[in-house]
PDB file of C-alpha atoms in Angstrom:
ATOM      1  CA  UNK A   4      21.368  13.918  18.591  1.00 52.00           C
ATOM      2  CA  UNK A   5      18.505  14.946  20.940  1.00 62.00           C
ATOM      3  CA  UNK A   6      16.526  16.184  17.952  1.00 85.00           C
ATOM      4  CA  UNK A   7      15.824  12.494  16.368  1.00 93.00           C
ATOM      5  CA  UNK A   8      14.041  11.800  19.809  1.00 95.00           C
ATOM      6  CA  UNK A   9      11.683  14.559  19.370  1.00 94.00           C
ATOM      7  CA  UNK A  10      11.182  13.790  15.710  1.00 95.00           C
ATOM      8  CA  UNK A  11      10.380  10.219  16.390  1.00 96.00           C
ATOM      9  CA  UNK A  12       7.412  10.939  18.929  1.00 95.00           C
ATOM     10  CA  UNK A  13       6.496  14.080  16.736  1.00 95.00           C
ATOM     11  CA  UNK A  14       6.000  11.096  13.900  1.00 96.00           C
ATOM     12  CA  UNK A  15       4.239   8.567  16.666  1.00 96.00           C
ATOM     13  CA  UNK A  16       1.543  11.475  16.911  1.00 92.00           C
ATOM     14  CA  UNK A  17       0.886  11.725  13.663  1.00 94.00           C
ATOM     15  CA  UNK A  18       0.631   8.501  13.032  1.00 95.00           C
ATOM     16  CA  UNK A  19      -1.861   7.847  15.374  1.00 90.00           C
ATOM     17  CA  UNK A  20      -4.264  10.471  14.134  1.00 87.00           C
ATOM     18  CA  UNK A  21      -5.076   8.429  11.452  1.00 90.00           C
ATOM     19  CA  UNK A  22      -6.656   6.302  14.171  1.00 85.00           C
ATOM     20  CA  UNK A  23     -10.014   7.821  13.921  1.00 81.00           C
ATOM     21  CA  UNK A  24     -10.433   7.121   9.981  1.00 87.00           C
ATOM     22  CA  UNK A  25      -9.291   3.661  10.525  1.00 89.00           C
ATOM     23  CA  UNK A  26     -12.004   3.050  13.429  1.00 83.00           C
ATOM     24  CA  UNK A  27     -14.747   4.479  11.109  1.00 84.00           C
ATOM     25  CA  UNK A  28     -13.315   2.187   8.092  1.00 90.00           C
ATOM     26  CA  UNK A  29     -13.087  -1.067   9.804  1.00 91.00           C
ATOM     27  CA  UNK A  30     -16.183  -0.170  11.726  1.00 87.00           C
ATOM     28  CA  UNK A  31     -18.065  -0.076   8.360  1.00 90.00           C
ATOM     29  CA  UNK A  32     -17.130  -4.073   7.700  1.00 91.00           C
ATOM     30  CA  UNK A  33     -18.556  -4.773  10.733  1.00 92.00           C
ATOM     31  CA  UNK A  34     -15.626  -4.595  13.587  1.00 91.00           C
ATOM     32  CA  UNK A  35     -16.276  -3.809  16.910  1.00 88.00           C
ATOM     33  CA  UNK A  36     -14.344  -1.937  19.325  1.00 85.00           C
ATOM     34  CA  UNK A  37     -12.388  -4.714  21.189  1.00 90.00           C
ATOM     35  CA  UNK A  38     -12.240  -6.134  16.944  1.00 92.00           C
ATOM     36  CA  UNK A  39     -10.082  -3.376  16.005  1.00 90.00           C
ATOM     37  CA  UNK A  40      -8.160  -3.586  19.264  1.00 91.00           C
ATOM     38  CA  UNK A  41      -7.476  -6.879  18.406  1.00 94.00           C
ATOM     39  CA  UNK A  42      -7.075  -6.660  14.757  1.00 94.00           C
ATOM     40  CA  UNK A  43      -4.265  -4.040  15.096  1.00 93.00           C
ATOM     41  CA  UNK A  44      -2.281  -5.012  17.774  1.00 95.00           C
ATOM     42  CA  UNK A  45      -1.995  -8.656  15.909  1.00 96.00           C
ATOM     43  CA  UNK A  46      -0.607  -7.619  12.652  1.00 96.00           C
ATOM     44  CA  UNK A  47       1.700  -5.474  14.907  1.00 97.00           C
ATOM     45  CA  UNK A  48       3.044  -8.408  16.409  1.00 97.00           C
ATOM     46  CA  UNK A  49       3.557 -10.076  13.385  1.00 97.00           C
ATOM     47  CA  UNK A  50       5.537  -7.620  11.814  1.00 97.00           C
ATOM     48  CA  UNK A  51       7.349  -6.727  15.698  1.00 97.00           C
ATOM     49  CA  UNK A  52       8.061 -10.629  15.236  1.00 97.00           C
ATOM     50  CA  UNK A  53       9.135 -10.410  12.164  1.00 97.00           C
ATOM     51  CA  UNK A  54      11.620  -8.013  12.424  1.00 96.00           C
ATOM     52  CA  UNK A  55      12.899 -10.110  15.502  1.00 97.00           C
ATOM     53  CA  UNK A  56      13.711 -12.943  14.015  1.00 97.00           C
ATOM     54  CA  UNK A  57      15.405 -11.235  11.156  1.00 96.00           C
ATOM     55  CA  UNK A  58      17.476  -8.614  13.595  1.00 95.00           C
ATOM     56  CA  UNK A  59      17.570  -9.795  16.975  1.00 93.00           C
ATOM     57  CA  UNK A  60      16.283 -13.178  18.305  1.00 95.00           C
ATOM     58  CA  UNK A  61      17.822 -12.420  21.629  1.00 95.00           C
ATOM     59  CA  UNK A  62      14.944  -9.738  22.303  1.00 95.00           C
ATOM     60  CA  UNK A  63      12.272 -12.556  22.423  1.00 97.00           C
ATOM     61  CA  UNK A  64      13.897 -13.405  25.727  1.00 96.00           C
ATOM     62  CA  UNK A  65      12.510 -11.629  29.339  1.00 96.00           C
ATOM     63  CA  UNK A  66      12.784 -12.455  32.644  1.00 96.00           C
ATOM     64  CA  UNK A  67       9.577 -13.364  34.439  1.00 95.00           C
ATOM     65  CA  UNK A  68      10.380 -10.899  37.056  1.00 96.00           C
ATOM     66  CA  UNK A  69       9.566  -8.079  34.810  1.00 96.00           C
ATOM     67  CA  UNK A  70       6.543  -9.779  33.404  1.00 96.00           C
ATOM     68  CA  UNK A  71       4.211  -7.247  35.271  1.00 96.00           C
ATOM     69  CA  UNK A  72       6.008  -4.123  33.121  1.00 97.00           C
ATOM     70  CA  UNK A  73       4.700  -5.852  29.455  1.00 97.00           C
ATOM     71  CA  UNK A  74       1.169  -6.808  31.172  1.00 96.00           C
ATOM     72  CA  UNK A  75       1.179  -2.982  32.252  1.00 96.00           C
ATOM     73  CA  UNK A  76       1.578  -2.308  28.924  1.00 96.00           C
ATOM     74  CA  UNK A  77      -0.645  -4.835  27.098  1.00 96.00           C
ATOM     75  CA  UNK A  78      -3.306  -5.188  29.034  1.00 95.00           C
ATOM     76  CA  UNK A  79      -3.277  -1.814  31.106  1.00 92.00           C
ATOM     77  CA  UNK A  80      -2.045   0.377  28.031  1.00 92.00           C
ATOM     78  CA  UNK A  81      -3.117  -0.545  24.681  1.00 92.00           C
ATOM     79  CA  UNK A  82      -6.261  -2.886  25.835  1.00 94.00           C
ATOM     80  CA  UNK A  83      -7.439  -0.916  28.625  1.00 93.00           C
ATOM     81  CA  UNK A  84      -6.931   2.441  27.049  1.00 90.00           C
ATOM     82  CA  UNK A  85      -9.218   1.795  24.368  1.00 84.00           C
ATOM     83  CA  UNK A  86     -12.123  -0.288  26.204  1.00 86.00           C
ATOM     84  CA  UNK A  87     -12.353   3.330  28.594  1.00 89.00           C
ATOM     85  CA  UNK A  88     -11.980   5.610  25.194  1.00 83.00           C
ATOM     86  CA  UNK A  89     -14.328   4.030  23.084  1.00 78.00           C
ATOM     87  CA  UNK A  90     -17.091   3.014  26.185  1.00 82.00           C
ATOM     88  CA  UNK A  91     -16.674   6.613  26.946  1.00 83.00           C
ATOM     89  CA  UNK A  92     -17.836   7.955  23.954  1.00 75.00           C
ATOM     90  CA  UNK A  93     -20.911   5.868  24.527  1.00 76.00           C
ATOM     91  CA  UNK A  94     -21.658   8.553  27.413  1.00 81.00           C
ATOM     92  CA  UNK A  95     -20.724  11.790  26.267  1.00 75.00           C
ATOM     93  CA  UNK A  96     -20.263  13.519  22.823  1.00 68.00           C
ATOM     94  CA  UNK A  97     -16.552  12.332  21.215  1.00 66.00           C
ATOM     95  CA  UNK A  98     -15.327  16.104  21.791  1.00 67.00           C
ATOM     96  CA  UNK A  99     -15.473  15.346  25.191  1.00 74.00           C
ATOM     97  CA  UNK A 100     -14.367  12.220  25.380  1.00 76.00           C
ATOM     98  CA  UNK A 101     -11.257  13.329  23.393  1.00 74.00           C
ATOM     99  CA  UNK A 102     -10.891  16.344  25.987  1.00 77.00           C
ATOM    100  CA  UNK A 103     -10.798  13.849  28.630  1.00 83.00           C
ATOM    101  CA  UNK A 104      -8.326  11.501  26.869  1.00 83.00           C
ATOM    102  CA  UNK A 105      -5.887  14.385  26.546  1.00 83.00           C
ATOM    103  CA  UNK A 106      -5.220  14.657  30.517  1.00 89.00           C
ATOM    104  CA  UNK A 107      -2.753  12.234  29.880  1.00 91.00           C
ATOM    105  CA  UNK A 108      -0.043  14.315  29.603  1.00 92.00           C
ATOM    106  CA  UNK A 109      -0.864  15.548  32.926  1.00 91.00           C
ATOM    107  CA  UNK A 110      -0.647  12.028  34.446  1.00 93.00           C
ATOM    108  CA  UNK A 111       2.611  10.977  32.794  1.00 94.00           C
ATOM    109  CA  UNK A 112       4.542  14.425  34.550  1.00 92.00           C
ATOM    110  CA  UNK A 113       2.919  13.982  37.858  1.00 91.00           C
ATOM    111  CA  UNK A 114       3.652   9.988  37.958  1.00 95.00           C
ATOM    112  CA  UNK A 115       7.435  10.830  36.427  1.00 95.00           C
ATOM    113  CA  UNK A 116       8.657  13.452  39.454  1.00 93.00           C
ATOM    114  CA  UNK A 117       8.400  10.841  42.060  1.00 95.00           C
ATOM    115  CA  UNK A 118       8.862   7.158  40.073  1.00 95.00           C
ATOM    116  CA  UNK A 119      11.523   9.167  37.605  1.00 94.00           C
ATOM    117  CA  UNK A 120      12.979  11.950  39.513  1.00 93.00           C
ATOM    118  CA  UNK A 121      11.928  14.056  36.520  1.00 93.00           C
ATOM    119  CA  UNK A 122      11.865  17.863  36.988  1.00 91.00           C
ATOM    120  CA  UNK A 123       8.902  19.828  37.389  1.00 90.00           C
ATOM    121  CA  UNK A 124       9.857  22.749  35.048  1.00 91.00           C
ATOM    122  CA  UNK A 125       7.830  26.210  34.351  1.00 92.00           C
ATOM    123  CA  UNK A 126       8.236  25.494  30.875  1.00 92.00           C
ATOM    124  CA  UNK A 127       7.275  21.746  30.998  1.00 92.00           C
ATOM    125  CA  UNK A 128       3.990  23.158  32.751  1.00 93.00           C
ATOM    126  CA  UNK A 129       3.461  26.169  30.422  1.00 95.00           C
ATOM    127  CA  UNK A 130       3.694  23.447  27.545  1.00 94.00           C
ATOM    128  CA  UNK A 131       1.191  20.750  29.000  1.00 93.00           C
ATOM    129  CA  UNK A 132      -0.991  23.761  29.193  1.00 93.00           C
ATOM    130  CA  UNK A 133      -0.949  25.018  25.857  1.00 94.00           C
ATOM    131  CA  UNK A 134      -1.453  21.193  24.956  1.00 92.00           C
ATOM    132  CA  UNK A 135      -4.563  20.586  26.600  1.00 91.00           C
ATOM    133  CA  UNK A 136      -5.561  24.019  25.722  1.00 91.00           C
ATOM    134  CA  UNK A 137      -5.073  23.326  22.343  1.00 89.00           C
ATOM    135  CA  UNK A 138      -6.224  19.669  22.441  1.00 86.00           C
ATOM    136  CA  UNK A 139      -9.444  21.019  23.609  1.00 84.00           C
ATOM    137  CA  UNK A 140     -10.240  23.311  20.995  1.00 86.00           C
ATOM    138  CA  UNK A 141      -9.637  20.539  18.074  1.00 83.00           C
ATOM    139  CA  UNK A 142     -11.546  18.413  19.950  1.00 74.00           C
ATOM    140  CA  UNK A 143     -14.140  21.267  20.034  1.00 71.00           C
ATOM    141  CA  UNK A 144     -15.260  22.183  23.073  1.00 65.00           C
ATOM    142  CA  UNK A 145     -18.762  23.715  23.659  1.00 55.00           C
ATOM    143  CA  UNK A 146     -20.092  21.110  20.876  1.00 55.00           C
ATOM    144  CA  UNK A 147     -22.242  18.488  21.120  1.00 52.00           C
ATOM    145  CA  UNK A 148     -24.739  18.319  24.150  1.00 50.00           C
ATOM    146  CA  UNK A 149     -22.452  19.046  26.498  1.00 53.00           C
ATOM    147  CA  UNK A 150     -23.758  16.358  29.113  1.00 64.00           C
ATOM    148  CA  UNK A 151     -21.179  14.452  30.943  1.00 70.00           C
ATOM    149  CA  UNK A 152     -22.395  11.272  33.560  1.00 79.00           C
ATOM    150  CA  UNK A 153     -20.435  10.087  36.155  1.00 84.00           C
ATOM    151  CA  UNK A 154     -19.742   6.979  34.566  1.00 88.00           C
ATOM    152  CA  UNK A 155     -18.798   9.079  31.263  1.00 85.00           C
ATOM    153  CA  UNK A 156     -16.688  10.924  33.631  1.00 86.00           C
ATOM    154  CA  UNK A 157     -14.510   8.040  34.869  1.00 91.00           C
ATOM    155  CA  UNK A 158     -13.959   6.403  31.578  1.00 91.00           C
ATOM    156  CA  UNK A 159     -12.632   9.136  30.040  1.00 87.00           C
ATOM    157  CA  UNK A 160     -10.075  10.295  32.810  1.00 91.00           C
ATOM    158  CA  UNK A 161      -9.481   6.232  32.709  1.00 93.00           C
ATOM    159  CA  UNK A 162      -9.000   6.214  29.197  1.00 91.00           C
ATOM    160  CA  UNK A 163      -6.501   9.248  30.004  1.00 91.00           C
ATOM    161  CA  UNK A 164      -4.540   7.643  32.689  1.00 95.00           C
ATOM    162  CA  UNK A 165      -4.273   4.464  30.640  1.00 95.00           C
ATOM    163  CA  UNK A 166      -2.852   6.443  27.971  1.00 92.00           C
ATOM    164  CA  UNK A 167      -0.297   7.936  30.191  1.00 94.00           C
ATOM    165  CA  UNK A 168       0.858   4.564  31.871  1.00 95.00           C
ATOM    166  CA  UNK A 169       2.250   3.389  28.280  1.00 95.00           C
ATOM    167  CA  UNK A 170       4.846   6.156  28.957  1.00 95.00           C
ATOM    168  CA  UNK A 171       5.498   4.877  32.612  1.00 96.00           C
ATOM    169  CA  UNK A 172       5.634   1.442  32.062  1.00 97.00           C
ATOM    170  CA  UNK A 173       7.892   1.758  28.632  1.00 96.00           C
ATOM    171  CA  UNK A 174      10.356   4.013  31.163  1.00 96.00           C
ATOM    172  CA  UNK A 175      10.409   0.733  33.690  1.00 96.00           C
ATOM    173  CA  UNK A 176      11.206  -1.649  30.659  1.00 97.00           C
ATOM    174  CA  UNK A 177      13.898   0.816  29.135  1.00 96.00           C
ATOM    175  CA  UNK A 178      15.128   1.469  32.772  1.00 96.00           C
ATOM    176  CA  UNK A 179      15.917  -2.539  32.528  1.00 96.00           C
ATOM    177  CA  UNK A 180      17.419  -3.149  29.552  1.00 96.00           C
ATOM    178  CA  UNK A 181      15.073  -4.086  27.376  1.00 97.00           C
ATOM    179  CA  UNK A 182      14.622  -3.235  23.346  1.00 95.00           C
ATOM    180  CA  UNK A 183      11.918  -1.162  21.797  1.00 95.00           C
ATOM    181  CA  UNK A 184      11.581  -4.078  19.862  1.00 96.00           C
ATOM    182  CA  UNK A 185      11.049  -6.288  23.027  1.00 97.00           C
ATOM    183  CA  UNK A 186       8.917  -3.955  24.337  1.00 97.00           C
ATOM    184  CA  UNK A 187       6.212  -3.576  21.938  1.00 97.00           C
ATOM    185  CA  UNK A 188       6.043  -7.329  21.116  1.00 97.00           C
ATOM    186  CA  UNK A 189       4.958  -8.147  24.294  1.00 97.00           C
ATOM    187  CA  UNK A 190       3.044  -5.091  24.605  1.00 97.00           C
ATOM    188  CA  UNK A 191       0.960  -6.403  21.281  1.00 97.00           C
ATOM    189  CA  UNK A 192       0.936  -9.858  22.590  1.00 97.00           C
ATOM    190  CA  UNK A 193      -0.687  -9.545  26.069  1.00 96.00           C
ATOM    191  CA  UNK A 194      -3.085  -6.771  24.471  1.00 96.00           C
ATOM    192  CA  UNK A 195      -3.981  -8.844  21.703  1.00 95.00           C
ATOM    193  CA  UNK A 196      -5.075 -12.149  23.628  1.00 95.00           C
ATOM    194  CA  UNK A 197      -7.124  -9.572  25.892  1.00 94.00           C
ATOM    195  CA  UNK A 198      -9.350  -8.483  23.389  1.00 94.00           C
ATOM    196  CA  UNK A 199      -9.479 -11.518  21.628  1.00 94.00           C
ATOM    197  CA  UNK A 200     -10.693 -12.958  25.024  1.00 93.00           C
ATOM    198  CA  UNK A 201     -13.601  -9.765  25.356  1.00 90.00           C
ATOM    199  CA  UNK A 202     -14.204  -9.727  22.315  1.00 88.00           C
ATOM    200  CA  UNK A 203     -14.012 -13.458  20.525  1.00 87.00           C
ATOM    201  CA  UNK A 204     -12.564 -14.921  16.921  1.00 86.00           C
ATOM    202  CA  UNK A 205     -15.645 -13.415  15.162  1.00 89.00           C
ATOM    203  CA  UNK A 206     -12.936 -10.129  13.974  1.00 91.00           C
ATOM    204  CA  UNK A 207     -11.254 -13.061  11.726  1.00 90.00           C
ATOM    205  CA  UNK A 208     -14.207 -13.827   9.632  1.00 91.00           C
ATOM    206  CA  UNK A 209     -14.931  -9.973   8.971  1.00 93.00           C
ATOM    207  CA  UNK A 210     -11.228  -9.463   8.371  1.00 94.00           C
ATOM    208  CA  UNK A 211     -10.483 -12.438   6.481  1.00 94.00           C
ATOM    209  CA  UNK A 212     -14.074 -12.111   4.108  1.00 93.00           C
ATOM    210  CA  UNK A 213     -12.708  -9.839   1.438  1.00 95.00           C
ATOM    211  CA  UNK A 214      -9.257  -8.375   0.108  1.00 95.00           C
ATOM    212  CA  UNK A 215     -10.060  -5.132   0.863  1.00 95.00           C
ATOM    213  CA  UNK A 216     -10.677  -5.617   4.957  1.00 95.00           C
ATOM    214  CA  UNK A 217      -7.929  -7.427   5.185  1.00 96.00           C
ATOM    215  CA  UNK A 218      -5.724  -4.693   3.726  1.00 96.00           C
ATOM    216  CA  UNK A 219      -7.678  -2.065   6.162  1.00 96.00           C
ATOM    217  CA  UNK A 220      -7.219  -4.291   8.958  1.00 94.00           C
ATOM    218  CA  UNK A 221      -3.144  -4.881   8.213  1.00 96.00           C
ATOM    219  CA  UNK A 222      -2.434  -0.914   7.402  1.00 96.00           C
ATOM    220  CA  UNK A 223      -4.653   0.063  11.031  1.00 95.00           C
ATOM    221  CA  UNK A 224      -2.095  -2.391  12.498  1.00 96.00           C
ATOM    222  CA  UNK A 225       1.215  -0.680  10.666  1.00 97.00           C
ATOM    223  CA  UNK A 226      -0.174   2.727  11.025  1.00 96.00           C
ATOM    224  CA  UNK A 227      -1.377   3.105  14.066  1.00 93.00           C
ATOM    225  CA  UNK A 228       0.059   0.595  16.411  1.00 95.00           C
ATOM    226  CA  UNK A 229       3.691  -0.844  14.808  1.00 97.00           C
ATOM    227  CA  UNK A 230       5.598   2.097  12.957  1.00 97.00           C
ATOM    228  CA  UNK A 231       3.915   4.577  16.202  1.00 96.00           C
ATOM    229  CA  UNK A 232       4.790   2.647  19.092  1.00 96.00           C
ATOM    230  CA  UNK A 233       7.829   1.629  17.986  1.00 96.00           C
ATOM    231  CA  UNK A 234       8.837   5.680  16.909  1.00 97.00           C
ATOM    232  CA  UNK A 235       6.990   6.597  20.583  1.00 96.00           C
ATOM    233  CA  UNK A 236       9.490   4.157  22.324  1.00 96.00           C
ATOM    234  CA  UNK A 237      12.768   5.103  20.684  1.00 95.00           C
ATOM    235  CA  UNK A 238      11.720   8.964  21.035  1.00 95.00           C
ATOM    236  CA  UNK A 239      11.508   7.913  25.151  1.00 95.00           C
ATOM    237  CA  UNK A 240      15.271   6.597  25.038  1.00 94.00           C
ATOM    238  CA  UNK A 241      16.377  10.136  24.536  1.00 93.00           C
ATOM    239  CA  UNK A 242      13.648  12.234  26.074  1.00 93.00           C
ATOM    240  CA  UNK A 243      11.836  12.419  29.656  1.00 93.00           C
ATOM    241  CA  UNK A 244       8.353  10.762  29.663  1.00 94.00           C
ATOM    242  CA  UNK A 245       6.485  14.277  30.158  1.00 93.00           C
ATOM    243  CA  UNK A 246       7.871  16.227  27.288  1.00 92.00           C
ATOM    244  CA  UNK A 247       7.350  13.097  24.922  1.00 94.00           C
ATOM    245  CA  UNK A 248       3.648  12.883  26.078  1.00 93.00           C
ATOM    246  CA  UNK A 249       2.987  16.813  25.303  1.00 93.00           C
ATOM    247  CA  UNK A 250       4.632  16.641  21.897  1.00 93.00           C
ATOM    248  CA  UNK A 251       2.721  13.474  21.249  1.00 92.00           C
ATOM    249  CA  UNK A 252      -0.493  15.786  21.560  1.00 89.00           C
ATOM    250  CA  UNK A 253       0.311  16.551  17.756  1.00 90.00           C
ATOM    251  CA  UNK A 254      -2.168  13.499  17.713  1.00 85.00           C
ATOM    252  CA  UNK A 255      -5.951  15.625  17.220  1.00 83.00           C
ATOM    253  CA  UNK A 256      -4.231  18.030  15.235  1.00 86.00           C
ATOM    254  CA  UNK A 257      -2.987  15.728  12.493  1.00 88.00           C
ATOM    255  CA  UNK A 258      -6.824  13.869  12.919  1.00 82.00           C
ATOM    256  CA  UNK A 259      -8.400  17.280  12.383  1.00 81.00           C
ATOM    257  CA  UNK A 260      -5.938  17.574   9.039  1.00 85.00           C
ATOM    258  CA  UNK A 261      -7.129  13.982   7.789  1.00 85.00           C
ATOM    259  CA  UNK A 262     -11.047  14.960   8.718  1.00 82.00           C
ATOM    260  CA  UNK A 263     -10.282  17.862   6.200  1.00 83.00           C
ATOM    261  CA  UNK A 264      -9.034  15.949   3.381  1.00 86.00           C
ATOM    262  CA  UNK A 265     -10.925  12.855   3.671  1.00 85.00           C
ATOM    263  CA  UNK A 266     -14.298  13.596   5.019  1.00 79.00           C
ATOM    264  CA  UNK A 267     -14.238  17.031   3.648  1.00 82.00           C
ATOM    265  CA  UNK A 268     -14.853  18.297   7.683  1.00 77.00           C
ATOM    266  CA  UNK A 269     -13.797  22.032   7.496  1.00 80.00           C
ATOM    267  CA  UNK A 270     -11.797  23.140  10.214  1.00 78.00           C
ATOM    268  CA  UNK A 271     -12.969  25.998  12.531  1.00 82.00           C
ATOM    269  CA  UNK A 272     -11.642  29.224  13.723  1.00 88.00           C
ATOM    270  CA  UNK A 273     -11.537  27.066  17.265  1.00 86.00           C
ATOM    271  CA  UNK A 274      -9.647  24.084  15.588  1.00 85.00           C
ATOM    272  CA  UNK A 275      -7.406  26.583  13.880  1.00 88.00           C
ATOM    273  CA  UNK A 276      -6.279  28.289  16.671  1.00 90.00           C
ATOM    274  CA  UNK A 277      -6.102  24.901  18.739  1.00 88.00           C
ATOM    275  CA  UNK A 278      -3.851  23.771  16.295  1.00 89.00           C
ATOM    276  CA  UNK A 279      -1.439  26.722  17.021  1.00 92.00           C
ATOM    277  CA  UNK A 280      -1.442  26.037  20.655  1.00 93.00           C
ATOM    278  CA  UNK A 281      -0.609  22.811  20.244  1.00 92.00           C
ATOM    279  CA  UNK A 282       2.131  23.407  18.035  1.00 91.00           C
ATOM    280  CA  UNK A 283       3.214  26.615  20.250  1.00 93.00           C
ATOM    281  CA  UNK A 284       3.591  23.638  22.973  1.00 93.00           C
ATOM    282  CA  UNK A 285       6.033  21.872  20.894  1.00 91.00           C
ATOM    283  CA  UNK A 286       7.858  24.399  19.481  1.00 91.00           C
ATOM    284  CA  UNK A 287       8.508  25.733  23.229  1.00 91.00           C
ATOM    285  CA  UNK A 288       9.714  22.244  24.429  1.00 89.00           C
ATOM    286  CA  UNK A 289      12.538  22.364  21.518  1.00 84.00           C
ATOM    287  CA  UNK A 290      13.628  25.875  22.235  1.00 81.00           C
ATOM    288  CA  UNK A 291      16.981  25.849  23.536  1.00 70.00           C
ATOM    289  CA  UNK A 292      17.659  27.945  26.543  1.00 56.00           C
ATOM    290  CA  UNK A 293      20.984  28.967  28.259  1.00 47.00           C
ATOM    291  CA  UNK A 294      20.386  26.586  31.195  1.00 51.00           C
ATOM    292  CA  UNK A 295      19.389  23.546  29.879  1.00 48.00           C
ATOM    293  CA  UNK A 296      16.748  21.156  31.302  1.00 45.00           C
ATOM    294  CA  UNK A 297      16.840  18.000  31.610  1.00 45.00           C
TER     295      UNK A 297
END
């Protein structure tokens, strides 16, 4: 049933905008960037082991051919991606840098025609529109200074391609057998020892010196990296990488929803009406019409 797929990537969204109250919480113990990057991907592989061990001990195994599809992941994916998002914000207002992380979708259907042999449909393109569209008026655009460097510039379409090439390289590893399961392990594995490299053991101390970081620290890892990915990933088995990457723009909206509860951030008119594009995007994806694409 095609509708599970699109209900597991519509839930990988959401999931993830809880990112940004995460970042500011575990920010506020003390964590940097390449901290949290490190903290969450390593409870994630815990509880990816975990659930290994207890289901499927025959998905540790992978064949060191198809090493460079988990380091594409790891490293180019989860660890990359947010070095470029969060340097990028250093350089430009976050509304911008959030703009610029939302080209993804745009890379994953332009990468998936030739690698995937994935159509290039009206209503694929009408959808990634209404997405970014709508991605940029969450984000709000027109606030904040405005100024954009070059350097700003190429981190945040880096962060954006980065984003996009979990999609691709997922596709390879699905393409070749392997689980979600399998997938994300490694994925959590590679990115983990990355930023652990960057950024040092120093994350343990500050996540290890009270009760309450340490339960921040293991829900950013279910929340945002384990139950997500691993939704993203089995939403890819039954849908093509570009419409999964468009409905996964539910992302800002659901961060603009926790802004409003938890930081008491009222949305705008802009936000508001961002929101309905984005959903409008979705909602024309799922619509079933008499010659079906595929």
């Amino acid at each position: 049933m095609k509708n599970k797929y699109t209900l597991f990537v519509i839930l990988a969204g959401s999931l993830w905008g809880f990112m940004g109250f995460f970042r500011r919480t575990l920010d506020s113990i003390g964590l940097s960037a390449m901290g949290v990057i490190a903290v969450r991907c390593l409870f994630a592989l815990i509880l990816f082991g975990v659930l290994m061990l207890a289901t499927d001990r025959e998905a540790f195994k992978i064949k060191m051919k198809d090493l460079w599809v988990f380091v594409g992941c790891g490293v180019l994916s989860l660890l990359v991606f947010g070095w470029c998002y969060f340097k990028a914000m250093d350089h430009m207002s976050l509304s911008t840098a959030a703009i610029l992380l939302y080209t993804a979708p745009c890379f994953v259907i332009l990468m998936s025609v030739p690698l995937f042999k994935e159509k290039l449909t009206a209503r694929k393109l009408v959808a990634m529109a209404l997405a970014f569209v709508g991605c940029c008026l969450v984000s709000g655009i027109g606030s904040g200074d405005g100024h954009i460097t070059l350097v700003g510039l190429m981190l945040g379409l880096g962060s954006g391609l980065c984003y996009a090439l979990y999609s691709i390289f997922s596709r390879f590893a699905i393409n070749r057998g392997y689980s979600t399961y399998t997938i994300n392990f490694y994925s959590c594995l590679l990115a983990s020892i990355g930023a652990l490299i960057i950024d040092g053991p120093q994350c343990f101390s500050l996540t290890f010196a009270s009760g309450t970081n340490l339960f921040y620290a293991a829900a950013t890892g279910l929340v945002t990296c384990f139950l997500p990915y691993m939704l993203y990933t089995k939403g890819l088995l039954g849908l093509e990488n570009g419409k999964a990457s468009i409905m996964a723009s539910i992302e800002p909206v659901v961060a603009t929803l926790v802004g409003f509860v938890i930081y008491n951030e009222n949305p705008t008119v802009m936000s508001l009406a961002g929101i309905v594009f984005v959903l409008s995007a979705i909602v024309l994806l799922n619509i079933k019409s008499k010659k079906a694409e595929h």
